[in-house]
mmCIF file with all atom_site columns, C-alpha atoms in Angstrom:
data_model
loop_
_atom_site.group_PDB
_atom_site.id
_atom_site.type_symbol
_atom_site.label_atom_id
_atom_site.label_alt_id
_atom_site.label_comp_id
_atom_site.label_asym_id
_atom_site.label_entity_id
_atom_site.label_seq_id
_atom_site.pdbx_PDB_ins_code
_atom_site.Cartn_x
_atom_site.Cartn_y
_atom_site.Cartn_z
_atom_site.occupancy
_atom_site.B_iso_or_equiv
_atom_site.pdbx_formal_charge
_atom_site.auth_seq_id
_atom_site.auth_comp_id
_atom_site.auth_asym_id
_atom_site.auth_atom_id
_atom_site.pdbx_PDB_model_num
ATOM 1   C CA . MET A 1 1   ? 0.000   0.000  0.000   1.00 90.00 ? 109 MET A CA 1
ATOM 2   C CA . ALA A 1 2   ? 1.212   3.510  -0.831  1.00 94.00 ? 110 ALA A CA 1
ATOM 3   C CA . GLN A 1 3   ? 2.661   5.518  2.046   1.00 95.00 ? 111 GLN A CA 1
ATOM 4   C CA . TYR A 1 4   ? 1.695   8.822  0.410   1.00 97.00 ? 112 TYR A CA 1
ATOM 5   C CA . SER A 1 5   ? -1.544  10.017 -1.191  1.00 95.00 ? 113 SER A CA 1
ATOM 6   C CA . ARG A 1 6   ? -1.583  11.382 -4.720  1.00 95.00 ? 114 ARG A CA 1
ATOM 7   C CA . LEU A 1 7   ? -1.981  14.935 -3.405  1.00 96.00 ? 115 LEU A CA 1
ATOM 8   C CA . GLU A 1 8   ? 1.020   14.519 -1.111  1.00 97.00 ? 116 GLU A CA 1
ATOM 9   C CA . VAL A 1 9   ? 3.128   13.181 -3.989  1.00 98.00 ? 117 VAL A CA 1
ATOM 10  C CA . ALA A 1 10  ? 2.018   15.991 -6.306  1.00 98.00 ? 118 ALA A CA 1
ATOM 11  C CA . ALA A 1 11  ? 2.932   18.542 -3.630  1.00 98.00 ? 119 ALA A CA 1
ATOM 12  C CA . VAL A 1 12  ? 6.470   17.159 -3.304  1.00 98.00 ? 120 VAL A CA 1
ATOM 13  C CA . MET A 1 13  ? 6.863   17.116 -7.099  1.00 98.00 ? 121 MET A CA 1
ATOM 14  C CA . LYS A 1 14  ? 5.892   20.788 -7.194  1.00 98.00 ? 122 LYS A CA 1
ATOM 15  C CA . GLU A 1 15  ? 8.045   21.679 -4.199  1.00 98.00 ? 123 GLU A CA 1
ATOM 16  C CA . THR A 1 16  ? 11.305  20.010 -5.279  1.00 98.00 ? 124 THR A CA 1
ATOM 17  C CA . GLY A 1 17  ? 10.851  20.362 -9.044  1.00 98.00 ? 125 GLY A CA 1
ATOM 18  C CA . MET A 1 18  ? 12.705  17.178 -9.970  1.00 98.00 ? 126 MET A CA 1
ATOM 19  C CA . VAL A 1 19  ? 12.091  13.449 -10.165 1.00 98.00 ? 127 VAL A CA 1
ATOM 20  C CA . PRO A 1 20  ? 15.218  11.309 -10.690 1.00 98.00 ? 128 PRO A CA 1
ATOM 21  C CA . LEU A 1 21  ? 14.649  8.249  -12.920 1.00 97.00 ? 129 LEU A CA 1
ATOM 22  C CA . PHE A 1 22  ? 16.648  5.103  -12.426 1.00 95.00 ? 130 PHE A CA 1
ATOM 23  C CA . TYR A 1 23  ? 16.853  1.396  -13.237 1.00 96.00 ? 131 TYR A CA 1
ATOM 24  C CA . HIS A 1 24  ? 19.541  -1.160 -12.501 1.00 96.00 ? 132 HIS A CA 1
ATOM 25  C CA . PRO A 1 25  ? 19.206  -4.875 -11.696 1.00 96.00 ? 133 PRO A CA 1
ATOM 26  C CA . ASP A 1 26  ? 21.733  -4.689 -8.828  1.00 97.00 ? 134 ASP A CA 1
ATOM 27  C CA . ILE A 1 27  ? 19.825  -4.102 -5.585  1.00 97.00 ? 135 ILE A CA 1
ATOM 28  C CA . GLU A 1 28  ? 22.828  -2.963 -3.530  1.00 98.00 ? 136 GLU A CA 1
ATOM 29  C CA . LEU A 1 29  ? 23.872  -0.507 -6.221  1.00 98.00 ? 137 LEU A CA 1
ATOM 30  C CA . GLY A 1 30  ? 20.288  0.736  -6.314  1.00 98.00 ? 138 GLY A CA 1
ATOM 31  C CA . LYS A 1 31  ? 20.293  1.363  -2.565  1.00 98.00 ? 139 LYS A CA 1
ATOM 32  C CA . ASN A 1 32  ? 23.488  3.405  -2.862  1.00 98.00 ? 140 ASN A CA 1
ATOM 33  C CA . VAL A 1 33  ? 22.052  5.418  -5.748  1.00 98.00 ? 141 VAL A CA 1
ATOM 34  C CA . MET A 1 34  ? 18.887  6.130  -3.775  1.00 98.00 ? 142 MET A CA 1
ATOM 35  C CA . LYS A 1 35  ? 20.845  7.209  -0.692  1.00 98.00 ? 143 LYS A CA 1
ATOM 36  C CA . ALA A 1 36  ? 23.059  9.508  -2.759  1.00 98.00 ? 144 ALA A CA 1
ATOM 37  C CA . CYS A 1 37  ? 20.001  11.126 -4.339  1.00 98.00 ? 145 CYS A CA 1
ATOM 38  C CA . TYR A 1 38  ? 18.359  11.405 -0.922  1.00 98.00 ? 146 TYR A CA 1
ATOM 39  C CA . ASP A 1 39  ? 21.454  12.942 0.664   1.00 98.00 ? 147 ASP A CA 1
ATOM 40  C CA . GLY A 1 40  ? 21.570  15.374 -2.260  1.00 98.00 ? 148 GLY A CA 1
ATOM 41  C CA . GLY A 1 41  ? 18.060  16.554 -1.398  1.00 98.00 ? 149 GLY A CA 1
ATOM 42  C CA . ALA A 1 42  ? 15.849  14.496 -3.728  1.00 98.00 ? 150 ALA A CA 1
ATOM 43  C CA . ARG A 1 43  ? 12.640  13.226 -2.150  1.00 98.00 ? 151 ARG A CA 1
ATOM 44  C CA . LEU A 1 44  ? 11.280  11.336 -5.153  1.00 98.00 ? 152 LEU A CA 1
ATOM 45  C CA . MET A 1 45  ? 12.581  8.408  -7.181  1.00 98.00 ? 153 MET A CA 1
ATOM 46  C CA . GLU A 1 46  ? 10.981  6.864  -10.255 1.00 98.00 ? 154 GLU A CA 1
ATOM 47  C CA . PHE A 1 47  ? 12.153  3.282  -10.671 1.00 98.00 ? 155 PHE A CA 1
ATOM 48  C CA . THR A 1 48  ? 11.803  2.555  -14.385 1.00 97.00 ? 156 THR A CA 1
ATOM 49  C CA . ALA A 1 49  ? 10.681  -1.080 -14.357 1.00 95.00 ? 157 ALA A CA 1
ATOM 50  C CA . ARG A 1 50  ? 12.180  -2.257 -17.644 1.00 91.00 ? 158 ARG A CA 1
ATOM 51  C CA . GLY A 1 51  ? 14.258  -5.322 -16.838 1.00 88.00 ? 159 GLY A CA 1
ATOM 52  C CA . ASP A 1 52  ? 13.466  -8.937 -16.080 1.00 92.00 ? 160 ASP A CA 1
ATOM 53  C CA . PHE A 1 53  ? 12.452  -9.450 -12.438 1.00 94.00 ? 161 PHE A CA 1
ATOM 54  C CA . ALA A 1 54  ? 12.393  -5.677 -11.976 1.00 96.00 ? 162 ALA A CA 1
ATOM 55  C CA . PHE A 1 55  ? 9.638   -6.127 -9.390  1.00 97.00 ? 163 PHE A CA 1
ATOM 56  C CA . GLU A 1 56  ? 12.080  -7.897 -7.071  1.00 97.00 ? 164 GLU A CA 1
ATOM 57  C CA . VAL A 1 57  ? 14.451  -4.946 -7.231  1.00 98.00 ? 165 VAL A CA 1
ATOM 58  C CA . PHE A 1 58  ? 11.664  -2.417 -6.706  1.00 98.00 ? 166 PHE A CA 1
ATOM 59  C CA . LEU A 1 59  ? 10.324  -4.292 -3.693  1.00 98.00 ? 167 LEU A CA 1
ATOM 60  C CA . ALA A 1 60  ? 13.758  -4.348 -2.045  1.00 98.00 ? 168 ALA A CA 1
ATOM 61  C CA . LEU A 1 61  ? 14.412  -0.669 -2.799  1.00 98.00 ? 169 LEU A CA 1
ATOM 62  C CA . ASN A 1 62  ? 11.011  0.460  -1.567  1.00 98.00 ? 170 ASN A CA 1
ATOM 63  C CA . LYS A 1 63  ? 11.473  -1.447 1.709   1.00 98.00 ? 171 LYS A CA 1
ATOM 64  C CA . PHE A 1 64  ? 14.892  0.195  2.030   1.00 98.00 ? 172 PHE A CA 1
ATOM 65  C CA . ALA A 1 65  ? 13.409  3.651  1.421   1.00 98.00 ? 173 ALA A CA 1
ATOM 66  C CA . ILE A 1 66  ? 10.669  3.145  4.015   1.00 97.00 ? 174 ILE A CA 1
ATOM 67  C CA . LYS A 1 67  ? 13.135  1.903  6.631   1.00 98.00 ? 175 LYS A CA 1
ATOM 68  C CA . GLU A 1 68  ? 16.226  4.016  5.988   1.00 98.00 ? 176 GLU A CA 1
ATOM 69  C CA . LEU A 1 69  ? 15.212  7.126  4.022   1.00 98.00 ? 177 LEU A CA 1
ATOM 70  C CA . PRO A 1 70  ? 12.314  8.902  5.768   1.00 97.00 ? 178 PRO A CA 1
ATOM 71  C CA . GLY A 1 71  ? 10.360  11.073 3.361   1.00 98.00 ? 179 GLY A CA 1
ATOM 72  C CA . MET A 1 72  ? 11.727  9.383  0.222   1.00 98.00 ? 180 MET A CA 1
ATOM 73  C CA . ILE A 1 73  ? 8.805   8.714  -2.120  1.00 98.00 ? 181 ILE A CA 1
ATOM 74  C CA . MET A 1 74  ? 9.301   5.717  -4.415  1.00 98.00 ? 182 MET A CA 1
ATOM 75  C CA . GLY A 1 75  ? 7.272   5.343  -7.585  1.00 98.00 ? 183 GLY A CA 1
ATOM 76  C CA . VAL A 1 76  ? 7.517   3.187  -10.655 1.00 98.00 ? 184 VAL A CA 1
ATOM 77  C CA . GLY A 1 77  ? 7.723   4.067  -14.347 1.00 98.00 ? 185 GLY A CA 1
ATOM 78  C CA . SER A 1 78  ? 7.434   2.350  -17.735 1.00 97.00 ? 186 SER A CA 1
ATOM 79  C CA . ILE A 1 79  ? 4.094   0.813  -16.697 1.00 98.00 ? 187 ILE A CA 1
ATOM 80  C CA . THR A 1 80  ? 1.955   -0.155 -19.686 1.00 97.00 ? 188 THR A CA 1
ATOM 81  C CA . ASP A 1 81  ? -1.194  -1.817 -18.291 1.00 97.00 ? 189 ASP A CA 1
ATOM 82  C CA . ALA A 1 82  ? -3.470  -1.852 -15.250 1.00 98.00 ? 190 ALA A CA 1
ATOM 83  C CA . ALA A 1 83  ? -2.298  -5.303 -14.119 1.00 98.00 ? 191 ALA A CA 1
ATOM 84  C CA . ALA A 1 84  ? 1.291   -4.087 -13.786 1.00 98.00 ? 192 ALA A CA 1
ATOM 85  C CA . ALA A 1 85  ? 0.139   -0.895 -12.049 1.00 98.00 ? 193 ALA A CA 1
ATOM 86  C CA . SER A 1 86  ? -1.893  -2.908 -9.531  1.00 98.00 ? 194 SER A CA 1
ATOM 87  C CA . PHE A 1 87  ? 1.030   -5.290 -8.988  1.00 97.00 ? 195 PHE A CA 1
ATOM 88  C CA . TYR A 1 88  ? 3.423   -2.469 -8.138  1.00 98.00 ? 196 TYR A CA 1
ATOM 89  C CA . MET A 1 89  ? 0.854   -0.704 -5.969  1.00 98.00 ? 197 MET A CA 1
ATOM 90  C CA . GLN A 1 90  ? 0.633   -3.908 -3.944  1.00 97.00 ? 198 GLN A CA 1
ATOM 91  C CA . MET A 1 91  ? 4.364   -3.473 -3.361  1.00 98.00 ? 199 MET A CA 1
ATOM 92  C CA . GLY A 1 92  ? 3.839   0.066  -2.110  1.00 98.00 ? 200 GLY A CA 1
ATOM 93  C CA . ALA A 1 93  ? 4.443   2.195  -5.215  1.00 98.00 ? 201 ALA A CA 1
ATOM 94  C CA . ASN A 1 94  ? 3.483   5.767  -4.333  1.00 98.00 ? 202 ASN A CA 1
ATOM 95  C CA . PHE A 1 95  ? 3.049   6.880  -7.939  1.00 98.00 ? 203 PHE A CA 1
ATOM 96  C CA . ILE A 1 96  ? 2.743   5.267  -11.348 1.00 98.00 ? 204 ILE A CA 1
ATOM 97  C CA . VAL A 1 97  ? 4.270   6.735  -14.516 1.00 98.00 ? 205 VAL A CA 1
ATOM 98  C CA . THR A 1 98  ? 3.323   5.493  -17.972 1.00 97.00 ? 206 THR A CA 1
ATOM 99  C CA . PRO A 1 99  ? 4.777   6.107  -21.448 1.00 96.00 ? 207 PRO A CA 1
ATOM 100 C CA . SER A 1 100 ? 1.288   6.644  -22.891 1.00 96.00 ? 208 SER A CA 1
ATOM 101 C CA . LEU A 1 101 ? -2.248  7.529  -21.800 1.00 97.00 ? 209 LEU A CA 1
ATOM 102 C CA . ARG A 1 102 ? -4.021  4.375  -20.572 1.00 97.00 ? 210 ARG A CA 1
ATOM 103 C CA . GLU A 1 103 ? -7.498  4.704  -19.108 1.00 97.00 ? 211 GLU A CA 1
ATOM 104 C CA . ASP A 1 104 ? -7.295  1.275  -17.457 1.00 98.00 ? 212 ASP A CA 1
ATOM 105 C CA . ILE A 1 105 ? -4.281  2.473  -15.459 1.00 98.00 ? 213 ILE A CA 1
ATOM 106 C CA . ALA A 1 106 ? -6.114  5.675  -14.512 1.00 98.00 ? 214 ALA A CA 1
ATOM 107 C CA . ILE A 1 107 ? -9.017  3.653  -13.111 1.00 98.00 ? 215 ILE A CA 1
ATOM 108 C CA . ALA A 1 108 ? -6.748  1.281  -11.153 1.00 98.00 ? 216 ALA A CA 1
ATOM 109 C CA . CYS A 1 109 ? -4.739  4.138  -9.618  1.00 98.00 ? 217 CYS A CA 1
ATOM 110 C CA . ASN A 1 110 ? -7.735  6.369  -8.883  1.00 97.00 ? 218 ASN A CA 1
ATOM 111 C CA . ARG A 1 111 ? -9.374  3.521  -7.013  1.00 96.00 ? 219 ARG A CA 1
ATOM 112 C CA . ARG A 1 112 ? -6.454  3.560  -4.571  1.00 97.00 ? 220 ARG A CA 1
ATOM 113 C CA . LYS A 1 113 ? -5.904  7.334  -4.691  1.00 96.00 ? 221 LYS A CA 1
ATOM 114 C CA . VAL A 1 114 ? -2.387  6.795  -6.079  1.00 98.00 ? 222 VAL A CA 1
ATOM 115 C CA . LEU A 1 115 ? -0.915  9.471  -8.325  1.00 98.00 ? 223 LEU A CA 1
ATOM 116 C CA . TRP A 1 116 ? -0.502  8.443  -11.961 1.00 98.00 ? 224 TRP A CA 1
ATOM 117 C CA . SER A 1 117 ? 1.331   10.465 -14.575 1.00 98.00 ? 225 SER A CA 1
ATOM 118 C CA . PRO A 1 118 ? 0.640   9.433  -18.187 1.00 98.00 ? 226 PRO A CA 1
ATOM 119 C CA . GLY A 1 119 ? 2.887   10.197 -21.132 1.00 97.00 ? 227 GLY A CA 1
ATOM 120 C CA . CYS A 1 120 ? 0.975   12.619 -23.370 1.00 97.00 ? 228 CYS A CA 1
ATOM 121 C CA . GLY A 1 121 ? 1.933   14.235 -26.662 1.00 95.00 ? 229 GLY A CA 1
ATOM 122 C CA . SER A 1 122 ? -1.113  16.257 -27.705 1.00 95.00 ? 230 SER A CA 1
ATOM 123 C CA . LEU A 1 123 ? -3.584  18.688 -26.192 1.00 95.00 ? 231 LEU A CA 1
ATOM 124 C CA . ALA A 1 124 ? -6.374  16.154 -26.711 1.00 96.00 ? 232 ALA A CA 1
ATOM 125 C CA . GLU A 1 125 ? -4.466  13.534 -24.697 1.00 97.00 ? 233 GLU A CA 1
ATOM 126 C CA . ILE A 1 126 ? -3.689  16.053 -21.965 1.00 98.00 ? 234 ILE A CA 1
ATOM 127 C CA . ASN A 1 127 ? -7.337  17.080 -21.723 1.00 97.00 ? 235 ASN A CA 1
ATOM 128 C CA . ARG A 1 128 ? -8.477  13.454 -21.525 1.00 98.00 ? 236 ARG A CA 1
ATOM 129 C CA . ALA A 1 129 ? -5.918  12.680 -18.831 1.00 98.00 ? 237 ALA A CA 1
ATOM 130 C CA . GLU A 1 130 ? -7.146  15.629 -16.781 1.00 98.00 ? 238 GLU A CA 1
ATOM 131 C CA . GLU A 1 131 ? -10.751 14.531 -17.259 1.00 98.00 ? 239 GLU A CA 1
ATOM 132 C CA . LEU A 1 132 ? -9.657  11.199 -15.778 1.00 98.00 ? 240 LEU A CA 1
ATOM 133 C CA . GLY A 1 133 ? -8.234  12.994 -12.730 1.00 96.00 ? 241 GLY A CA 1
ATOM 134 C CA . CYS A 1 134 ? -4.540  13.339 -13.593 1.00 98.00 ? 242 CYS A CA 1
ATOM 135 C CA . GLU A 1 135 ? -2.675  15.813 -11.372 1.00 97.00 ? 243 GLU A CA 1
ATOM 136 C CA . ILE A 1 136 ? 0.597   16.055 -13.316 1.00 98.00 ? 244 ILE A CA 1
ATOM 137 C CA . ILE A 1 137 ? 0.990   15.262 -17.010 1.00 98.00 ? 245 ILE A CA 1
ATOM 138 C CA . LYS A 1 138 ? 4.167   13.592 -18.238 1.00 98.00 ? 246 LYS A CA 1
ATOM 139 C CA . LEU A 1 139 ? 5.283   15.211 -21.490 1.00 97.00 ? 247 LEU A CA 1
ATOM 140 C CA . PHE A 1 140 ? 7.013   12.382 -23.313 1.00 93.00 ? 248 PHE A CA 1
ATOM 141 C CA . PRO A 1 141 ? 9.318   12.368 -25.101 1.00 92.00 ? 249 PRO A CA 1
ATOM 142 C CA . GLY A 1 142 ? 10.171  15.863 -23.925 1.00 94.00 ? 250 GLY A CA 1
ATOM 143 C CA . SER A 1 143 ? 12.993  16.239 -26.439 1.00 93.00 ? 251 SER A CA 1
ATOM 144 C CA . THR A 1 144 ? 10.494  15.939 -29.301 1.00 95.00 ? 252 THR A CA 1
ATOM 145 C CA . TYR A 1 145 ? 8.179   18.681 -28.033 1.00 96.00 ? 253 TYR A CA 1
ATOM 146 C CA . GLY A 1 146 ? 10.416  21.124 -26.160 1.00 96.00 ? 254 GLY A CA 1
ATOM 147 C CA . PRO A 1 147 ? 9.634   24.059 -23.868 1.00 97.00 ? 255 PRO A CA 1
ATOM 148 C CA . GLY A 1 148 ? 7.718   25.853 -26.632 1.00 97.00 ? 256 GLY A CA 1
ATOM 149 C CA . PHE A 1 149 ? 5.040   23.165 -26.557 1.00 97.00 ? 257 PHE A CA 1
ATOM 150 C CA . VAL A 1 150 ? 4.599   23.592 -22.794 1.00 98.00 ? 258 VAL A CA 1
ATOM 151 C CA . LYS A 1 151 ? 4.362   27.380 -23.105 1.00 97.00 ? 259 LYS A CA 1
ATOM 152 C CA . ALA A 1 152 ? 1.716   27.060 -25.821 1.00 96.00 ? 260 ALA A CA 1
ATOM 153 C CA . ILE A 1 153 ? -0.377  24.714 -23.641 1.00 95.00 ? 261 ILE A CA 1
ATOM 154 C CA . LYS A 1 154 ? -0.101  26.886 -20.535 1.00 96.00 ? 262 LYS A CA 1
ATOM 155 C CA . GLY A 1 155 ? -1.586  29.847 -22.413 1.00 94.00 ? 263 GLY A CA 1
ATOM 156 C CA . PRO A 1 156 ? -5.157  28.537 -22.701 1.00 95.00 ? 264 PRO A CA 1
ATOM 157 C CA . GLN A 1 157 ? -4.721  26.014 -19.853 1.00 96.00 ? 265 GLN A CA 1
ATOM 158 C CA . PRO A 1 158 ? -2.726  27.616 -17.022 1.00 97.00 ? 266 PRO A CA 1
ATOM 159 C CA . TRP A 1 159 ? -4.039  24.952 -14.634 1.00 97.00 ? 267 TRP A CA 1
ATOM 160 C CA . THR A 1 160 ? -2.236  22.138 -16.469 1.00 98.00 ? 268 THR A CA 1
ATOM 161 C CA . SER A 1 161 ? 0.792   20.778 -14.591 1.00 98.00 ? 269 SER A CA 1
ATOM 162 C CA . VAL A 1 162 ? 3.510   19.310 -16.810 1.00 98.00 ? 270 VAL A CA 1
ATOM 163 C CA . MET A 1 163 ? 6.552   17.133 -16.106 1.00 98.00 ? 271 MET A CA 1
ATOM 164 C CA . PRO A 1 164 ? 8.786   16.658 -19.173 1.00 98.00 ? 272 PRO A CA 1
ATOM 165 C CA . THR A 1 165 ? 10.862  13.486 -19.304 1.00 96.00 ? 273 THR A CA 1
ATOM 166 C CA . GLY A 1 166 ? 13.500  13.044 -21.994 1.00 93.00 ? 274 GLY A CA 1
ATOM 167 C CA . GLY A 1 167 ? 15.387  16.061 -23.275 1.00 92.00 ? 275 GLY A CA 1
ATOM 168 C CA . VAL A 1 168 ? 16.036  17.382 -19.756 1.00 97.00 ? 276 VAL A CA 1
ATOM 169 C CA . SER A 1 169 ? 19.610  17.921 -18.567 1.00 96.00 ? 277 SER A CA 1
ATOM 170 C CA . THR A 1 170 ? 21.382  19.493 -15.585 1.00 96.00 ? 278 THR A CA 1
ATOM 171 C CA . GLU A 1 171 ? 22.577  22.464 -17.658 1.00 96.00 ? 279 GLU A CA 1
ATOM 172 C CA . GLU A 1 172 ? 21.232  25.823 -16.509 1.00 97.00 ? 280 GLU A CA 1
ATOM 173 C CA . SER A 1 173 ? 20.092  26.866 -19.990 1.00 97.00 ? 281 SER A CA 1
ATOM 174 C CA . ASN A 1 174 ? 18.133  23.628 -20.396 1.00 98.00 ? 282 ASN A CA 1
ATOM 175 C CA . LEU A 1 175 ? 16.432  23.817 -16.995 1.00 98.00 ? 283 LEU A CA 1
ATOM 176 C CA . LYS A 1 176 ? 15.735  27.521 -17.402 1.00 98.00 ? 284 LYS A CA 1
ATOM 177 C CA . GLY A 1 177 ? 14.046  26.871 -20.739 1.00 98.00 ? 285 GLY A CA 1
ATOM 178 C CA . TRP A 1 178 ? 11.697  24.293 -19.219 1.00 98.00 ? 286 TRP A CA 1
ATOM 179 C CA . PHE A 1 179 ? 10.835  26.173 -16.020 1.00 98.00 ? 287 PHE A CA 1
ATOM 180 C CA . ASP A 1 180 ? 10.433  29.504 -17.790 1.00 97.00 ? 288 ASP A CA 1
ATOM 181 C CA . ALA A 1 181 ? 7.928   27.734 -20.056 1.00 98.00 ? 289 ALA A CA 1
ATOM 182 C CA . GLY A 1 182 ? 5.930   26.781 -16.962 1.00 97.00 ? 290 GLY A CA 1
ATOM 183 C CA . VAL A 1 183 ? 6.701   23.148 -16.119 1.00 98.00 ? 291 VAL A CA 1
ATOM 184 C CA . THR A 1 184 ? 5.857   21.967 -12.601 1.00 98.00 ? 292 THR A CA 1
ATOM 185 C CA . CYS A 1 185 ? 8.821   19.609 -12.360 1.00 98.00 ? 293 CYS A CA 1
ATOM 186 C CA . VAL A 1 186 ? 11.197  17.653 -14.589 1.00 98.00 ? 294 VAL A CA 1
ATOM 187 C CA . GLY A 1 187 ? 12.015  13.977 -14.842 1.00 98.00 ? 295 GLY A CA 1
ATOM 188 C CA . MET A 1 188 ? 15.714  13.291 -15.254 1.00 97.00 ? 296 MET A CA 1
ATOM 189 C CA . GLY A 1 189 ? 17.386  9.959  -15.957 1.00 96.00 ? 297 GLY A CA 1
ATOM 190 C CA . SER A 1 190 ? 20.789  9.348  -17.521 1.00 94.00 ? 298 SER A CA 1
ATOM 191 C CA . GLN A 1 191 ? 21.616  13.075 -17.620 1.00 95.00 ? 299 GLN A CA 1
ATOM 192 C CA . LEU A 1 192 ? 21.563  12.951 -13.822 1.00 97.00 ? 300 LEU A CA 1
ATOM 193 C CA . ILE A 1 193 ? 22.398  9.342  -12.950 1.00 97.00 ? 301 ILE A CA 1
ATOM 194 C CA . SER A 1 194 ? 24.913  8.750  -15.726 1.00 96.00 ? 302 SER A CA 1
ATOM 195 C CA . LYS A 1 195 ? 26.438  5.502  -16.936 1.00 94.00 ? 303 LYS A CA 1
ATOM 196 C CA . ASP A 1 196 ? 29.849  6.716  -15.774 1.00 96.00 ? 304 ASP A CA 1
ATOM 197 C CA . ILE A 1 197 ? 28.581  7.363  -12.247 1.00 96.00 ? 305 ILE A CA 1
ATOM 198 C CA . LEU A 1 198 ? 27.049  3.877  -12.144 1.00 96.00 ? 306 LEU A CA 1
ATOM 199 C CA . ALA A 1 199 ? 30.114  2.184  -13.638 1.00 95.00 ? 307 ALA A CA 1
ATOM 200 C CA . ASN A 1 200 ? 32.468  3.936  -11.210 1.00 97.00 ? 308 ASN A CA 1
ATOM 201 C CA . LYS A 1 201 ? 30.010  3.745  -8.283  1.00 97.00 ? 309 LYS A CA 1
ATOM 202 C CA . ASP A 1 202 ? 30.784  7.399  -7.692  1.00 98.00 ? 310 ASP A CA 1
ATOM 203 C CA . TYR A 1 203 ? 27.998  8.133  -5.232  1.00 98.00 ? 311 TYR A CA 1
ATOM 204 C CA . VAL A 1 204 ? 29.702  11.267 -3.900  1.00 98.00 ? 312 VAL A CA 1
ATOM 205 C CA . ALA A 1 205 ? 29.597  12.780 -7.395  1.00 98.00 ? 313 ALA A CA 1
ATOM 206 C CA . LEU A 1 206 ? 25.946  11.758 -7.746  1.00 98.00 ? 314 LEU A CA 1
ATOM 207 C CA . GLU A 1 207 ? 25.005  13.398 -4.451  1.00 98.00 ? 315 GLU A CA 1
ATOM 208 C CA . LYS A 1 208 ? 26.658  16.638 -5.583  1.00 98.00 ? 316 LYS A CA 1
ATOM 209 C CA . LYS A 1 209 ? 25.015  16.485 -8.992  1.00 98.00 ? 317 LYS A CA 1
ATOM 210 C CA . VAL A 1 210 ? 21.567  16.082 -7.425  1.00 98.00 ? 318 VAL A CA 1
ATOM 211 C CA . SER A 1 211 ? 22.221  18.860 -4.909  1.00 98.00 ? 319 SER A CA 1
ATOM 212 C CA . ASP A 1 212 ? 23.482  21.221 -7.624  1.00 98.00 ? 320 ASP A CA 1
ATOM 213 C CA . ALA A 1 213 ? 20.486  20.485 -9.886  1.00 98.00 ? 321 ALA A CA 1
ATOM 214 C CA . LEU A 1 214 ? 17.975  21.129 -7.103  1.00 98.00 ? 322 LEU A CA 1
ATOM 215 C CA . ALA A 1 215 ? 19.746  24.369 -6.141  1.00 98.00 ? 323 ALA A CA 1
ATOM 216 C CA . LEU A 1 216 ? 19.698  25.468 -9.776  1.00 98.00 ? 324 LEU A CA 1
ATOM 217 C CA . ILE A 1 217 ? 15.971  24.752 -10.073 1.00 98.00 ? 325 ILE A CA 1
ATOM 218 C CA . LYS A 1 218 ? 15.317  26.758 -6.908  1.00 98.00 ? 326 LYS A CA 1
ATOM 219 C CA . LYS A 1 219 ? 17.379  29.673 -8.267  1.00 97.00 ? 327 LYS A CA 1
ATOM 220 C CA . ILE A 1 220 ? 15.599  29.649 -11.630 1.00 98.00 ? 328 ILE A CA 1
ATOM 221 C CA . ARG A 1 221 ? 12.179  29.593 -9.984  1.00 97.00 ? 329 ARG A CA 1
ATOM 222 C CA . SER A 1 222 ? 13.031  32.482 -7.664  1.00 95.00 ? 330 SER A CA 1
ATOM 223 C CA . ASN A 1 223 ? 13.984  34.809 -10.533 1.00 84.00 ? 331 ASN A CA 1
#
């Protein structure tokens, strides 16, 4: 069962402005990555469930977060059907992220009051997701649409909350472009938790990278 309601998760997304994305089959490495992100100030983690037996890794990491990282909100991404969403919610997923808009997932998550963020790529999809109760839209792939797309949407629909994933980096110009366009938060994967950091197990560098990115987001928002 989720530890946090969808409104609580949405509030933390808005407050921190960043959701790190991560997948690796090694549980111990995953724990170290989570702790580095946590120590850097992140309070959300999207585990992208793409590998074989990914559920075993997620279960171990979520138990670790609950026990050792108070306030760390674990969710799961790359979910493509309601059965998988329900399965991960049974393991305590606090939010569900999907690559596309799936009404069956919306129904399953709404029943448990768990936040779900569907990948949308058109105004019609965004409107339908919001009609189904979505709090924060995932713009995916963000690199295809860009900040201009977000700005255009926010004109007629200032109430729409957007989280781009893909095409987001830790560079100030990139983050400034997205937040100036009006995004609520950003999802960041390999640009934050890079292959080099994982290969070298450089958790100190990861902690600093997370801390610097969050500080940059705070600075951009305050201007």
